[in-house]
């Protein structure tokens, strides 16, 4: 769970980080209020501005990341896995993933562009291999999108 890449796990980790930044400011304010005789409001305000800004940036980053995940555009591992499968099949083709949808154990969809292929048989063999090895249905969106 510590190295989990699931969206819920990363959201919990980042929320805890943002909350700890705010807690640092509150702790600094409390400590400075009873240890210093002078007015420390400038330093407390500056620390609050910096750490609060960092917490806000973490929140914006989380929102953008979740937007990508929910729209099916977060698939770096799928891109690497697809490349390895094509190479292991010995196929001379280039496939670009467009969208990946994971609907749980019952249905997974991978939308791809076939950019370049020497033979249709190699492409069909890669589709069969992906369907059997990954338990994913590969959907061809457009043929020869670049050419």
mmCIF file of N, CA and C in Angstrom:
data_model
loop_
_atom_site.group_PDB
_atom_site.id
_atom_site.type_symbol
_atom_site.label_atom_id
_atom_site.label_comp_id
_atom_site.label_asym_id
_atom_site.label_seq_id
_atom_site.Cartn_x
_atom_site.Cartn_y
_atom_site.Cartn_z
ATOM 1 N N UNK A 1 0.822 -1.193 0.000
ATOM 2 C CA UNK A 1 0.000 0.000 0.000
ATOM 3 C C UNK A 1 0.869 1.261 0.000
ATOM 4 N N UNK A 2 2.089 1.124 0.537
ATOM 5 C CA UNK A 2 2.946 2.284 0.653
ATOM 6 C C UNK A 2 3.342 2.852 -0.702
ATOM 7 N N UNK A 3 3.555 1.977 -1.677
ATOM 8 C CA UNK A 3 3.960 2.431 -2.995
ATOM 9 C C UNK A 3 2.816 2.331 -3.989
ATOM 10 N N UNK A 4 1.591 2.343 -3.500
ATOM 11 C CA UNK A 4 0.426 2.208 -4.360
ATOM 12 C C UNK A 4 0.269 3.375 -5.314
ATOM 13 N N UNK A 5 -0.139 3.080 -6.525
ATOM 14 C CA UNK A 5 -0.342 4.114 -7.538
ATOM 15 C C UNK A 5 -1.828 4.355 -7.802
ATOM 16 N N UNK A 6 -2.674 3.735 -7.006
ATOM 17 C CA UNK A 6 -4.111 3.920 -7.192
ATOM 18 C C UNK A 6 -4.467 5.374 -6.898
ATOM 19 N N UNK A 7 -5.453 5.913 -7.611
ATOM 20 C CA UNK A 7 -5.828 7.322 -7.400
ATOM 21 C C UNK A 7 -6.241 7.633 -5.971
ATOM 22 N N UNK A 8 -6.948 6.730 -5.330
ATOM 23 C CA UNK A 8 -7.395 6.987 -3.959
ATOM 24 C C UNK A 8 -6.205 7.040 -3.003
ATOM 25 N N UNK A 9 -5.238 6.158 -3.199
ATOM 26 C CA UNK A 9 -4.065 6.120 -2.329
ATOM 27 C C UNK A 9 -3.236 7.390 -2.507
ATOM 28 N N UNK A 10 -3.021 7.796 -3.757
ATOM 29 C CA UNK A 10 -2.235 9.012 -3.982
ATOM 30 C C UNK A 10 -2.967 10.248 -3.465
ATOM 31 N N UNK A 11 -4.289 10.272 -3.558
ATOM 32 C CA UNK A 11 -5.060 11.400 -3.038
ATOM 33 C C UNK A 11 -4.937 11.486 -1.512
ATOM 34 N N UNK A 12 -4.957 10.353 -0.848
ATOM 35 C CA UNK A 12 -4.810 10.344 0.614
ATOM 36 C C UNK A 12 -3.421 10.832 1.005
ATOM 37 N N UNK A 13 -2.403 10.352 0.287
ATOM 38 C CA UNK A 13 -1.035 10.772 0.597
ATOM 39 C C UNK A 13 -0.854 12.280 0.410
ATOM 40 N N UNK A 14 -1.349 12.800 -0.689
ATOM 41 C CA UNK A 14 -1.185 14.230 -0.954
ATOM 42 C C UNK A 14 -2.016 15.088 -0.013
ATOM 43 N N UNK A 15 -3.190 14.611 0.365
ATOM 44 C CA UNK A 15 -4.009 15.346 1.343
ATOM 45 C C UNK A 15 -3.298 15.410 2.689
ATOM 46 N N UNK A 16 -2.679 14.310 3.083
ATOM 47 C CA UNK A 16 -1.928 14.302 4.343
ATOM 48 C C UNK A 16 -0.735 15.255 4.269
ATOM 49 N N UNK A 17 -0.070 15.316 3.122
ATOM 50 C CA UNK A 17 1.054 16.234 2.964
ATOM 51 C C UNK A 17 0.588 17.687 3.073
ATOM 52 N N UNK A 18 -0.517 18.020 2.411
ATOM 53 C CA UNK A 18 -1.046 19.381 2.476
ATOM 54 C C UNK A 18 -1.469 19.738 3.907
ATOM 55 N N UNK A 19 -2.089 18.803 4.602
ATOM 56 C CA UNK A 19 -2.509 19.059 5.982
ATOM 57 C C UNK A 19 -1.298 19.238 6.897
ATOM 58 N N UNK A 20 -0.227 18.490 6.630
ATOM 59 C CA UNK A 20 0.969 18.637 7.469
ATOM 60 C C UNK A 20 1.639 19.995 7.248
ATOM 61 N N UNK A 21 1.566 20.524 6.035
ATOM 62 C CA UNK A 21 2.116 21.857 5.787
ATOM 63 C C UNK A 21 1.366 22.921 6.586
ATOM 64 N N UNK A 22 0.057 22.801 6.609
ATOM 65 C CA UNK A 22 -0.744 23.753 7.396
ATOM 66 C C UNK A 22 -0.456 23.573 8.888
ATOM 67 N N UNK A 23 -0.282 22.336 9.324
ATOM 68 C CA UNK A 23 0.029 22.084 10.742
ATOM 69 C C UNK A 23 1.371 22.676 11.137
ATOM 70 N N UNK A 24 2.327 22.676 10.212
ATOM 71 C CA UNK A 24 3.617 23.302 10.505
ATOM 72 C C UNK A 24 3.459 24.791 10.802
ATOM 73 N N UNK A 25 2.644 25.456 10.037
ATOM 74 C CA UNK A 25 2.421 26.889 10.252
ATOM 75 C C UNK A 25 1.749 27.128 11.603
ATOM 76 N N UNK A 26 0.759 26.317 11.911
ATOM 77 C CA UNK A 26 0.074 26.485 13.198
ATOM 78 C C UNK A 26 1.008 26.208 14.367
ATOM 79 N N UNK A 27 1.878 25.203 14.216
ATOM 80 C CA UNK A 27 2.842 24.895 15.274
ATOM 81 C C UNK A 27 3.834 26.039 15.442
ATOM 82 N N UNK A 28 4.314 26.593 14.320
ATOM 83 C CA UNK A 28 5.250 27.721 14.391
ATOM 84 C C UNK A 28 4.596 28.907 15.088
ATOM 85 N N UNK A 29 3.354 29.181 14.747
ATOM 86 C CA UNK A 29 2.649 30.306 15.369
ATOM 87 C C UNK A 29 2.507 30.098 16.871
ATOM 88 N N UNK A 30 2.171 28.886 17.270
ATOM 89 C CA UNK A 30 2.003 28.608 18.700
ATOM 90 C C UNK A 30 3.324 28.719 19.454
ATOM 91 N N UNK A 31 4.387 28.183 18.877
ATOM 92 C CA UNK A 31 5.681 28.234 19.561
ATOM 93 C C UNK A 31 6.206 29.662 19.660
ATOM 94 N N UNK A 32 6.089 30.418 18.560
ATOM 95 C CA UNK A 32 6.580 31.788 18.583
ATOM 96 C C UNK A 32 5.755 32.691 19.496
ATOM 97 N N UNK A 33 4.500 32.351 19.725
ATOM 98 C CA UNK A 33 3.658 33.216 20.556
ATOM 99 C C UNK A 33 4.084 33.212 22.016
ATOM 100 N N UNK A 34 4.642 32.096 22.500
ATOM 101 C CA UNK A 34 5.041 32.114 23.907
ATOM 102 C C UNK A 34 6.553 32.088 24.125
ATOM 103 N N UNK A 35 7.357 32.072 23.058
ATOM 104 C CA UNK A 35 8.810 32.121 23.259
ATOM 105 C C UNK A 35 9.389 33.491 22.952
ATOM 106 N N UNK A 36 8.788 34.263 22.056
ATOM 107 C CA UNK A 36 9.315 35.579 21.689
ATOM 108 C C UNK A 36 8.477 36.685 22.319
ATOM 109 N N UNK A 37 9.161 37.758 22.700
ATOM 110 C CA UNK A 37 8.469 38.889 23.299
ATOM 111 C C UNK A 37 7.946 39.860 22.250
ATOM 112 N N UNK A 38 8.604 39.890 21.069
ATOM 113 C CA UNK A 38 8.233 40.854 20.040
ATOM 114 C C UNK A 38 7.061 40.367 19.188
ATOM 115 N N UNK A 39 6.757 41.188 18.193
ATOM 116 C CA UNK A 39 5.663 40.880 17.275
ATOM 117 C C UNK A 39 6.191 39.978 16.150
ATOM 118 N N UNK A 40 5.696 38.776 16.083
ATOM 119 C CA UNK A 40 6.135 37.800 15.078
ATOM 120 C C UNK A 40 5.078 37.591 13.992
ATOM 121 N N UNK A 41 4.137 38.491 13.881
ATOM 122 C CA UNK A 41 3.052 38.304 12.928
ATOM 123 C C UNK A 41 3.554 38.313 11.480
ATOM 124 N N UNK A 42 4.635 39.074 11.190
ATOM 125 C CA UNK A 42 5.182 39.099 9.833
ATOM 126 C C UNK A 42 5.690 37.719 9.437
ATOM 127 N N UNK A 43 6.460 37.088 10.334
ATOM 128 C CA UNK A 43 7.025 35.770 10.032
ATOM 129 C C UNK A 43 5.950 34.690 9.986
ATOM 130 N N UNK A 44 4.979 34.812 10.885
ATOM 131 C CA UNK A 44 3.869 33.856 10.858
ATOM 132 C C UNK A 44 3.065 33.990 9.567
ATOM 133 N N UNK A 45 2.839 35.226 9.157
ATOM 134 C CA UNK A 45 2.103 35.461 7.915
ATOM 135 C C UNK A 45 2.869 34.979 6.696
ATOM 136 N N UNK A 46 4.175 35.211 6.684
ATOM 137 C CA UNK A 46 5.007 34.764 5.572
ATOM 138 C C UNK A 46 5.035 33.244 5.485
ATOM 139 N N UNK A 47 5.213 32.584 6.624
ATOM 140 C CA UNK A 47 5.204 31.121 6.633
ATOM 141 C C UNK A 47 3.833 30.587 6.215
ATOM 142 N N UNK A 48 2.771 31.233 6.678
ATOM 143 C CA UNK A 48 1.426 30.815 6.289
ATOM 144 C C UNK A 48 1.198 30.978 4.799
ATOM 145 N N UNK A 49 1.692 32.056 4.239
ATOM 146 C CA UNK A 49 1.556 32.296 2.807
ATOM 147 C C UNK A 49 2.317 31.246 1.998
ATOM 148 N N UNK A 50 3.542 30.941 2.395
ATOM 149 C CA UNK A 50 4.359 29.973 1.659
ATOM 150 C C UNK A 50 3.770 28.572 1.767
ATOM 151 N N UNK A 51 3.534 28.112 2.994
ATOM 152 C CA UNK A 51 3.035 26.751 3.165
ATOM 153 C C UNK A 51 1.597 26.605 2.689
ATOM 154 N N UNK A 52 0.792 27.637 2.843
ATOM 155 C CA UNK A 52 -0.574 27.603 2.317
ATOM 156 C C UNK A 52 -0.583 27.557 0.797
ATOM 157 N N UNK A 53 0.343 28.318 0.184
ATOM 158 C CA UNK A 53 0.468 28.269 -1.277
ATOM 159 C C UNK A 53 0.887 26.890 -1.768
ATOM 160 N N UNK A 54 1.836 26.276 -1.045
ATOM 161 C CA UNK A 54 2.234 24.905 -1.411
ATOM 162 C C UNK A 54 1.061 23.934 -1.274
ATOM 163 N N UNK A 55 0.283 24.070 -0.210
ATOM 164 C CA UNK A 55 -0.879 23.205 -0.022
ATOM 165 C C UNK A 55 -1.903 23.425 -1.140
ATOM 166 N N UNK A 56 -2.081 24.680 -1.554
ATOM 167 C CA UNK A 56 -3.008 24.971 -2.658
ATOM 168 C C UNK A 56 -2.499 24.384 -3.970
ATOM 169 N N UNK A 57 -1.189 24.465 -4.213
ATOM 170 C CA UNK A 57 -0.619 23.856 -5.422
ATOM 171 C C UNK A 57 -0.785 22.343 -5.424
ATOM 172 N N UNK A 58 -0.639 21.726 -4.266
ATOM 173 C CA UNK A 58 -0.865 20.287 -4.166
ATOM 174 C C UNK A 58 -2.316 19.973 -4.507
ATOM 175 N N UNK A 59 -3.244 20.784 -4.026
ATOM 176 C CA UNK A 59 -4.669 20.575 -4.335
ATOM 177 C C UNK A 59 -4.969 20.727 -5.809
ATOM 178 N N UNK A 60 -4.386 21.737 -6.447
ATOM 179 C CA UNK A 60 -4.599 21.928 -7.889
ATOM 180 C C UNK A 60 -3.996 20.763 -8.668
ATOM 181 N N UNK A 61 -2.806 20.316 -8.261
ATOM 182 C CA UNK A 61 -2.184 19.164 -8.912
ATOM 183 C C UNK A 61 -3.027 17.905 -8.774
ATOM 184 N N UNK A 62 -3.617 17.716 -7.592
ATOM 185 C CA UNK A 62 -4.498 16.558 -7.386
ATOM 186 C C UNK A 62 -5.718 16.636 -8.292
ATOM 187 N N UNK A 63 -6.293 17.829 -8.422
ATOM 188 C CA UNK A 63 -7.476 17.968 -9.275
ATOM 189 C C UNK A 63 -7.137 17.678 -10.733
ATOM 190 N N UNK A 64 -6.012 18.183 -11.219
ATOM 191 C CA UNK A 64 -5.611 17.920 -12.600
ATOM 192 C C UNK A 64 -5.316 16.443 -12.823
ATOM 193 N N UNK A 65 -4.658 15.828 -11.857
ATOM 194 C CA UNK A 65 -4.357 14.395 -11.975
ATOM 195 C C UNK A 65 -5.642 13.566 -12.010
ATOM 196 N N UNK A 66 -6.571 13.878 -11.133
ATOM 197 C CA UNK A 66 -7.831 13.127 -11.105
ATOM 198 C C UNK A 66 -8.635 13.363 -12.381
ATOM 199 N N UNK A 67 -8.550 14.557 -12.943
ATOM 200 C CA UNK A 67 -9.231 14.824 -14.210
ATOM 201 C C UNK A 67 -8.674 13.922 -15.306
ATOM 202 N N UNK A 68 -7.348 13.769 -15.347
ATOM 203 C CA UNK A 68 -6.728 12.883 -16.339
ATOM 204 C C UNK A 68 -7.128 11.430 -16.105
ATOM 205 N N UNK A 69 -7.149 11.009 -14.841
ATOM 206 C CA UNK A 69 -7.504 9.622 -14.533
ATOM 207 C C UNK A 69 -8.957 9.347 -14.909
ATOM 208 N N UNK A 70 -9.859 10.249 -14.560
ATOM 209 C CA UNK A 70 -11.276 10.030 -14.834
ATOM 210 C C UNK A 70 -11.599 10.091 -16.323
ATOM 211 N N UNK A 71 -10.805 10.816 -17.105
ATOM 212 C CA UNK A 71 -11.018 10.872 -18.548
ATOM 213 C C UNK A 71 -10.254 9.794 -19.299
ATOM 214 N N UNK A 72 -9.618 8.883 -18.579
ATOM 215 C CA UNK A 72 -8.946 7.758 -19.210
ATOM 216 C C UNK A 72 -7.651 8.109 -19.904
ATOM 217 N N UNK A 73 -7.002 9.197 -19.519
ATOM 218 C CA UNK A 73 -5.780 9.602 -20.194
ATOM 219 C C UNK A 73 -4.531 9.347 -19.355
ATOM 220 N N UNK A 74 -4.669 8.648 -18.260
ATOM 221 C CA UNK A 74 -3.529 8.354 -17.411
ATOM 222 C C UNK A 74 -3.133 6.895 -17.654
ATOM 223 N N UNK A 75 -2.194 6.683 -18.554
ATOM 224 C CA UNK A 75 -1.845 5.315 -18.918
ATOM 225 C C UNK A 75 -0.372 5.135 -19.244
ATOM 226 N N UNK A 76 0.561 5.688 -18.460
ATOM 227 C CA UNK A 76 1.970 5.482 -18.806
ATOM 228 C C UNK A 76 2.385 4.020 -18.737
ATOM 229 N N UNK A 77 1.850 3.253 -17.782
ATOM 230 C CA UNK A 77 2.224 1.844 -17.690
ATOM 231 C C UNK A 77 1.651 1.052 -18.867
ATOM 232 N N UNK A 78 0.472 1.432 -19.336
ATOM 233 C CA UNK A 78 -0.123 0.751 -20.487
ATOM 234 C C UNK A 78 0.708 1.005 -21.731
ATOM 235 N N UNK A 79 1.219 2.217 -21.885
ATOM 236 C CA UNK A 79 2.055 2.561 -23.038
ATOM 237 C C UNK A 79 3.318 1.696 -23.059
ATOM 238 N N UNK A 80 3.975 1.551 -21.890
ATOM 239 C CA UNK A 80 5.179 0.719 -21.811
ATOM 240 C C UNK A 80 4.854 -0.744 -22.062
ATOM 241 N N UNK A 81 3.761 -1.210 -21.477
ATOM 242 C CA UNK A 81 3.372 -2.610 -21.624
ATOM 243 C C UNK A 81 3.020 -2.928 -23.078
ATOM 244 N N UNK A 82 2.360 -2.002 -23.749
ATOM 245 C CA UNK A 82 2.009 -2.185 -25.155
ATOM 246 C C UNK A 82 3.265 -2.260 -26.013
ATOM 247 N N UNK A 83 4.219 -1.400 -25.734
ATOM 248 C CA UNK A 83 5.473 -1.414 -26.482
ATOM 249 C C UNK A 83 6.214 -2.734 -26.299
ATOM 250 N N UNK A 84 6.263 -3.228 -25.068
ATOM 251 C CA UNK A 84 6.937 -4.503 -24.800
ATOM 252 C C UNK A 84 6.236 -5.659 -25.504
ATOM 253 N N UNK A 85 4.925 -5.643 -25.526
ATOM 254 C CA UNK A 85 4.183 -6.720 -26.186
ATOM 255 C C UNK A 85 4.430 -6.707 -27.681
ATOM 256 N N UNK A 86 4.433 -5.540 -28.303
ATOM 257 C CA UNK A 86 4.682 -5.440 -29.747
ATOM 258 C C UNK A 86 6.078 -5.953 -30.072
ATOM 259 N N UNK A 87 7.056 -5.582 -29.253
ATOM 260 C CA UNK A 87 8.430 -6.032 -29.486
ATOM 261 C C UNK A 87 8.544 -7.536 -29.286
ATOM 262 N N UNK A 88 7.888 -8.071 -28.252
ATOM 263 C CA UNK A 88 7.975 -9.512 -27.995
ATOM 264 C C UNK A 88 7.304 -10.340 -29.089
ATOM 265 N N UNK A 89 6.337 -9.750 -29.785
ATOM 266 C CA UNK A 89 5.686 -10.445 -30.903
ATOM 267 C C UNK A 89 6.542 -10.413 -32.167
ATOM 268 N N UNK A 90 7.576 -9.604 -32.171
ATOM 269 C CA UNK A 90 8.427 -9.479 -33.345
ATOM 270 C C UNK A 90 7.756 -8.714 -34.470
ATOM 271 N N UNK A 91 6.765 -7.931 -34.139
ATOM 272 C CA UNK A 91 6.010 -7.199 -35.155
ATOM 273 C C UNK A 91 6.705 -5.880 -35.468
ATOM 274 N N UNK A 92 6.621 -5.472 -36.716
ATOM 275 C CA UNK A 92 7.174 -4.196 -37.152
ATOM 276 C C UNK A 92 6.016 -3.224 -37.344
ATOM 277 N N UNK A 93 5.489 -2.745 -36.216
ATOM 278 C CA UNK A 93 4.377 -1.808 -36.290
ATOM 279 C C UNK A 93 4.452 -0.833 -35.142
ATOM 280 N N UNK A 94 3.748 0.254 -35.303
ATOM 281 C CA UNK A 94 3.713 1.298 -34.286
ATOM 282 C C UNK A 94 2.259 1.531 -33.895
ATOM 283 N N UNK A 95 1.978 1.333 -32.609
ATOM 284 C CA UNK A 95 0.623 1.510 -32.082
ATOM 285 C C UNK A 95 0.685 2.555 -30.977
ATOM 286 N N UNK A 96 -0.195 3.527 -31.031
ATOM 287 C CA UNK A 96 -0.245 4.600 -30.037
ATOM 288 C C UNK A 96 -1.537 4.492 -29.230
ATOM 289 N N UNK A 97 -1.440 4.265 -27.905
ATOM 290 C CA UNK A 97 -2.665 4.232 -27.099
ATOM 291 C C UNK A 97 -3.285 5.622 -26.980
ATOM 292 N N UNK A 98 -4.603 5.679 -27.098
ATOM 293 C CA UNK A 98 -5.324 6.941 -26.999
ATOM 294 C C UNK A 98 -6.036 7.050 -25.659
ATOM 295 N N UNK A 99 -6.677 5.968 -25.266
ATOM 296 C CA UNK A 99 -7.492 5.987 -24.061
ATOM 297 C C UNK A 99 -7.530 4.591 -23.471
ATOM 298 N N UNK A 100 -7.530 4.523 -22.147
ATOM 299 C CA UNK A 100 -7.630 3.249 -21.446
ATOM 300 C C UNK A 100 -8.746 3.347 -20.423
ATOM 301 N N UNK A 101 -9.660 2.398 -20.471
ATOM 302 C CA UNK A 101 -10.778 2.383 -19.521
ATOM 303 C C UNK A 101 -10.744 1.079 -18.747
ATOM 304 N N UNK A 102 -10.731 1.189 -17.449
ATOM 305 C CA UNK A 102 -10.743 0.015 -16.587
ATOM 306 C C UNK A 102 -12.072 -0.007 -15.843
ATOM 307 N N UNK A 103 -12.937 -0.916 -16.249
ATOM 308 C CA UNK A 103 -14.252 -1.049 -15.621
ATOM 309 C C UNK A 103 -14.261 -2.225 -14.662
ATOM 310 N N UNK A 104 -13.155 -2.436 -13.989
ATOM 311 C CA UNK A 104 -13.050 -3.539 -13.046
ATOM 312 C C UNK A 104 -12.663 -4.829 -13.741
ATOM 313 N N UNK A 105 -12.918 -5.925 -13.065
ATOM 314 C CA UNK A 105 -12.483 -7.221 -13.594
ATOM 315 C C UNK A 105 -13.312 -7.685 -14.783
ATOM 316 N N UNK A 106 -14.473 -7.103 -14.983
ATOM 317 C CA UNK A 106 -15.348 -7.603 -16.038
ATOM 318 C C UNK A 106 -15.034 -7.036 -17.417
ATOM 319 N N UNK A 107 -14.458 -5.828 -17.479
ATOM 320 C CA UNK A 107 -14.266 -5.225 -18.801
ATOM 321 C C UNK A 107 -13.182 -4.156 -18.761
ATOM 322 N N UNK A 108 -12.192 -4.307 -19.639
ATOM 323 C CA UNK A 108 -11.138 -3.314 -19.785
ATOM 324 C C UNK A 108 -11.006 -3.026 -21.270
ATOM 325 N N UNK A 109 -10.916 -1.745 -21.609
ATOM 326 C CA UNK A 109 -10.854 -1.332 -23.008
ATOM 327 C C UNK A 109 -9.620 -0.487 -23.249
ATOM 328 N N UNK A 110 -8.958 -0.732 -24.374
ATOM 329 C CA UNK A 110 -7.806 0.047 -24.785
ATOM 330 C C UNK A 110 -8.076 0.550 -26.192
ATOM 331 N N UNK A 111 -8.147 1.870 -26.341
ATOM 332 C CA UNK A 111 -8.360 2.481 -27.651
ATOM 333 C C UNK A 111 -7.004 2.877 -28.215
ATOM 334 N N UNK A 112 -6.740 2.512 -29.478
ATOM 335 C CA UNK A 112 -5.425 2.756 -30.069
ATOM 336 C C UNK A 112 -5.548 3.311 -31.480
ATOM 337 N N UNK A 113 -4.470 3.986 -31.891
ATOM 338 C CA UNK A 113 -4.250 4.341 -33.288
ATOM 339 C C UNK A 113 -3.202 3.383 -33.831
ATOM 340 N N UNK A 114 -3.435 2.842 -34.987
ATOM 341 C CA UNK A 114 -2.396 2.091 -35.676
ATOM 342 C C UNK A 114 -1.695 3.090 -36.585
ATOM 343 N N UNK A 115 -0.484 3.467 -36.240
ATOM 344 C CA UNK A 115 0.211 4.501 -36.991
ATOM 345 C C UNK A 115 0.913 3.910 -38.206
ATOM 346 N N UNK A 116 1.585 2.780 -38.001
ATOM 347 C CA UNK A 116 2.328 2.193 -39.102
ATOM 348 C C UNK A 116 2.348 0.677 -38.919
ATOM 349 N N UNK A 117 2.112 -0.054 -39.987
ATOM 350 C CA UNK A 117 2.156 -1.500 -39.923
ATOM 351 C C UNK A 117 2.574 -2.064 -41.271
ATOM 352 N N UNK A 118 3.485 -3.052 -41.231
ATOM 353 C CA UNK A 118 3.910 -3.685 -42.470
ATOM 354 C C UNK A 118 2.914 -4.746 -42.936
ATOM 355 N N UNK A 119 2.299 -5.418 -41.988
ATOM 356 C CA UNK A 119 1.336 -6.437 -42.397
ATOM 357 C C UNK A 119 0.143 -6.465 -41.449
ATOM 358 N N UNK A 120 -0.994 -6.739 -42.017
ATOM 359 C CA UNK A 120 -2.234 -6.811 -41.242
ATOM 360 C C UNK A 120 -2.222 -8.023 -40.310
ATOM 361 N N UNK A 121 -1.544 -9.099 -40.738
ATOM 362 C CA UNK A 121 -1.487 -10.311 -39.921
ATOM 363 C C UNK A 121 -0.741 -10.060 -38.608
ATOM 364 N N UNK A 122 0.358 -9.282 -38.679
ATOM 365 C CA UNK A 122 1.093 -8.941 -37.461
ATOM 366 C C UNK A 122 0.215 -8.130 -36.510
ATOM 367 N N UNK A 123 -0.516 -7.196 -37.057
ATOM 368 C CA UNK A 123 -1.386 -6.359 -36.239
ATOM 369 C C UNK A 123 -2.463 -7.203 -35.554
ATOM 370 N N UNK A 124 -3.069 -8.103 -36.304
ATOM 371 C CA UNK A 124 -4.097 -8.970 -35.722
ATOM 372 C C UNK A 124 -3.498 -9.893 -34.669
ATOM 373 N N UNK A 125 -2.258 -10.367 -34.885
ATOM 374 C CA UNK A 125 -1.599 -11.219 -33.907
ATOM 375 C C UNK A 125 -1.354 -10.441 -32.611
ATOM 376 N N UNK A 126 -0.940 -9.191 -32.710
ATOM 377 C CA UNK A 126 -0.725 -8.365 -31.521
ATOM 378 C C UNK A 126 -2.046 -8.150 -30.784
ATOM 379 N N UNK A 127 -3.136 -7.918 -31.522
ATOM 380 C CA UNK A 127 -4.453 -7.737 -30.882
ATOM 381 C C UNK A 127 -4.867 -8.992 -30.120
ATOM 382 N N UNK A 128 -4.655 -10.168 -30.721
ATOM 383 C CA UNK A 128 -5.004 -11.433 -30.054
ATOM 384 C C UNK A 128 -4.141 -11.623 -28.817
ATOM 385 N N UNK A 129 -2.861 -11.315 -28.926
ATOM 386 C CA UNK A 129 -1.945 -11.482 -27.796
ATOM 387 C C UNK A 129 -2.320 -10.548 -26.648
ATOM 388 N N UNK A 130 -2.667 -9.318 -26.964
ATOM 389 C CA UNK A 130 -3.070 -8.366 -25.917
ATOM 390 C C UNK A 130 -4.357 -8.828 -25.247
ATOM 391 N N UNK A 131 -5.298 -9.308 -26.042
ATOM 392 C CA UNK A 131 -6.569 -9.766 -25.475
ATOM 393 C C UNK A 131 -6.354 -10.971 -24.561
ATOM 394 N N UNK A 132 -5.469 -11.887 -24.945
ATOM 395 C CA UNK A 132 -5.265 -13.087 -24.127
ATOM 396 C C UNK A 132 -4.355 -12.831 -22.928
ATOM 397 N N UNK A 133 -3.253 -12.095 -23.119
ATOM 398 C CA UNK A 133 -2.293 -11.889 -22.026
ATOM 399 C C UNK A 133 -2.780 -10.867 -21.003
ATOM 400 N N UNK A 134 -3.370 -9.794 -21.460
ATOM 401 C CA UNK A 134 -3.757 -8.709 -20.570
ATOM 402 C C UNK A 134 -5.207 -8.787 -20.124
ATOM 403 N N UNK A 135 -6.007 -9.568 -20.801
ATOM 404 C CA UNK A 135 -7.446 -9.611 -20.568
ATOM 405 C C UNK A 135 -8.058 -8.225 -20.820
ATOM 406 N N UNK A 136 -7.617 -7.629 -21.947
ATOM 407 C CA UNK A 136 -8.075 -6.304 -22.361
ATOM 408 C C UNK A 136 -8.570 -6.389 -23.791
ATOM 409 N N UNK A 137 -9.680 -5.739 -24.060
ATOM 410 C CA UNK A 137 -10.164 -5.652 -25.430
ATOM 411 C C UNK A 137 -9.555 -4.407 -26.077
ATOM 412 N N UNK A 138 -8.831 -4.615 -27.184
ATOM 413 C CA UNK A 138 -8.192 -3.503 -27.882
ATOM 414 C C UNK A 138 -9.106 -3.041 -29.004
ATOM 415 N N UNK A 139 -9.432 -1.778 -28.998
ATOM 416 C CA UNK A 139 -10.345 -1.214 -29.985
ATOM 417 C C UNK A 139 -9.558 -0.291 -30.900
ATOM 418 N N UNK A 140 -9.651 -0.546 -32.176
ATOM 419 C CA UNK A 140 -8.943 0.244 -33.177
ATOM 420 C C UNK A 140 -9.787 1.452 -33.532
ATOM 421 N N UNK A 141 -9.283 2.642 -33.243
ATOM 422 C CA UNK A 141 -10.036 3.862 -33.481
ATOM 423 C C UNK A 141 -9.873 4.327 -34.930
ATOM 424 N N UNK A 142 -8.648 4.321 -35.403
ATOM 425 C CA UNK A 142 -8.411 4.808 -36.754
ATOM 426 C C UNK A 142 -7.207 4.084 -37.333
ATOM 427 N N UNK A 143 -7.266 3.748 -38.598
ATOM 428 C CA UNK A 143 -6.144 3.097 -39.251
ATOM 429 C C UNK A 143 -5.255 4.158 -39.894
ATOM 430 N N UNK A 144 -3.960 3.965 -39.734
ATOM 431 C CA UNK A 144 -2.983 4.860 -40.358
ATOM 432 C C UNK A 144 -3.304 6.329 -40.089
ATOM 433 N N UNK A 145 -3.397 6.668 -38.835
ATOM 434 C CA UNK A 145 -3.783 8.030 -38.457
ATOM 435 C C UNK A 145 -2.754 9.061 -38.891
ATOM 436 N N UNK A 146 -1.525 8.665 -39.006
ATOM 437 C CA UNK A 146 -0.483 9.621 -39.393
ATOM 438 C C UNK A 146 -0.243 9.626 -40.894
ATOM 439 N N UNK A 147 -0.794 8.696 -41.599
ATOM 440 C CA UNK A 147 -0.461 8.663 -43.011
ATOM 441 C C UNK A 147 -1.612 8.266 -43.806
#
